[in-house]
Amino acid sequence: MGKITDRYAIVGVGESERSKNSGKSPLHMALDAARAALNDAGLQATDIDGFMSYNENDSCTSHQLATYLGVRPKYVKDIMGGGSSTEMLISDAVALIEAGELNSVLIFRSMNGRSGVRMGGGGWDVNMLQTAIDGGSFIIPYGAGGPAQWFGMFATRHMHETGITQEHLGHVCTSFYEHAQRNPKAFFHGKPLTIEEYKATPYLSYPFNKHDFCLESDEANAIIVTSAERAKDCKSRPVYIMGLSSRQCHPHTHYWSDLSQVASDYVAPEVYKSAGVKPEDIQVASIYDCYSWVVLRQLEAFGFAPRGEVGNFVAEGNLRMGGKLPTNTAGGMLSEGYTHGMNNVLEIVRQLRHEYRESDRQVKDCEVGICTGWAGPDIAGAMILRN
Amino acid sequence: MKETTMTYLKPIPVKTPDNSPYWDAADRHELVLQKCESCKEYLHPPGPSCAKCGSPAVSWEEIGNDIQGTIYSYVISHRPFLPGFQDDLPLIIAQVELDKVPEVKIMANVLDCDYEKIQIGMPVKMIWQDLPEGRSLPQWKPIDA
Ligand SMILES: [Zn+2]
């Protein structure tokens, strides 16, 4: 694809209502989010010729979305995927625009993540799970049925090796909950969390208590990607893609025998090289936060603090407004909402546009931001954006 | 173990063409590990070819039934994430590094262990938990328990 720096932009972002019980189909919510993103960009639905989405068998298709927007698209794509899929689909969109196949692409994630299919589990057929998950029969019979346990296994080892404590996990949570108090649309708006309250909360799955888990919500998000040239015709302030590492993988198919490395370790050097910047150039971040520990491990991988010092980095308040790296400034998936990573993309775009300039939510004068994806320790992606 | 077999509500390992030698051996109270004949690495969990070099030349090696190891990492479930575990909380799930083959880590529950005493580096031994229909599940137990 060659050097793509600053040649493509995110020109529209939008979301549906966020709730615990939408009473709507994923298609209906996807339409709400898509219309909001189109309105944000100042585009007509018919200006979009490519539609893409990711799902876990819990959504509508891109073809359905286009149909009910009244568009006959050139291109639709739906992939199975989790938390690093936004970066991957943006990369695919850029490649297709670069190749002259498409002009503008709308990417969405829509899920009744609370009232419909819950990632937190429940109701799964355990024999199906054993065969659906690679190596499933070696974990499911032992009760290891969800990401809390899989990522927790990495977390306990990492904490043992680096001296990160449960209190450090708590600083990630309290920082993001603090952001949610400035975001009236956040699920945990009005529900602040102190470190004392965090520490007094019983474990759900050690080393995690309920605050370390992302919440579950019914919600759809959409973003629109186009060329820098077409972005000039949009009404929004474009946010340019400086660099991408769409997806990289942990080197082993079965990662259980090696808890020391994660896919983000491989993504980080590539995304910085692609964007031509260093960690110290980043002024605002959206770090994938399905669990608090996942943030700490990525801060280490992406070079924001050396291994062994990540705990102090968060304890010093660096993830908060005014810190070195204000992170997940809308509250993140721990306290704003959960759309498998896409709500964090919307927020970084809004920060880089200085959309909150009249309020205390704005990271002052931020020019460069990073957004990371994490589909488990095994797959990750990231992008660096600028205003 | 008869009582256990009557009331076992947890998932039982599903045998597949790729993993059945492991579970067949477990049913005989033996551990077998898959090994790559090309790069000589052990492969766990097993698969249809080597996950380290891609070679299809994989074979099985008997490790026996006197298996010891140390806790490499763990989680403690205070809530059942799967059906059948509600009476076993808090449940310790651990990755254990094998003394004989340190590159292999085997996930299982640590039974007969106070969850507040579990720690990385703790020595454990493999025991065989009998399930219904002649099936058996490798589990861990503290060596001093
Ligand atoms: Zn090999």
PDB file of C-alpha atoms and ligand atoms in Angstrom, chain B residues 36 38-39 50 52-55, ligand 1:
ATOM      1  CA  CYS B  36       7.098 -32.082  16.586  1.00  0.00           C
ATOM      2  CA  SER B  38      10.938 -31.558  12.777  1.00  0.00           C
ATOM      3  CA  CYS B  39      11.703 -28.849  15.348  1.00  0.00           C
ATOM      4  CA  CYS B  50       3.200 -28.088  14.689  1.00  0.00           C
ATOM      5  CA  LYS B  52       5.759 -23.598  16.102  1.00  0.00           C
ATOM      6  CA  CYS B  53       7.154 -24.591  12.684  1.00  0.00           C
ATOM      7  CA  GLY B  54       4.152 -25.823  10.718  1.00  0.00           C
ATOM      8  CA  SER B  55       5.446 -29.330  10.207  1.00  0.00           C
TER       9      SER B  55
HETATM   10 ZN    ZN C   1       7.779 -27.960  14.739  1.00  0.00          ZN
END
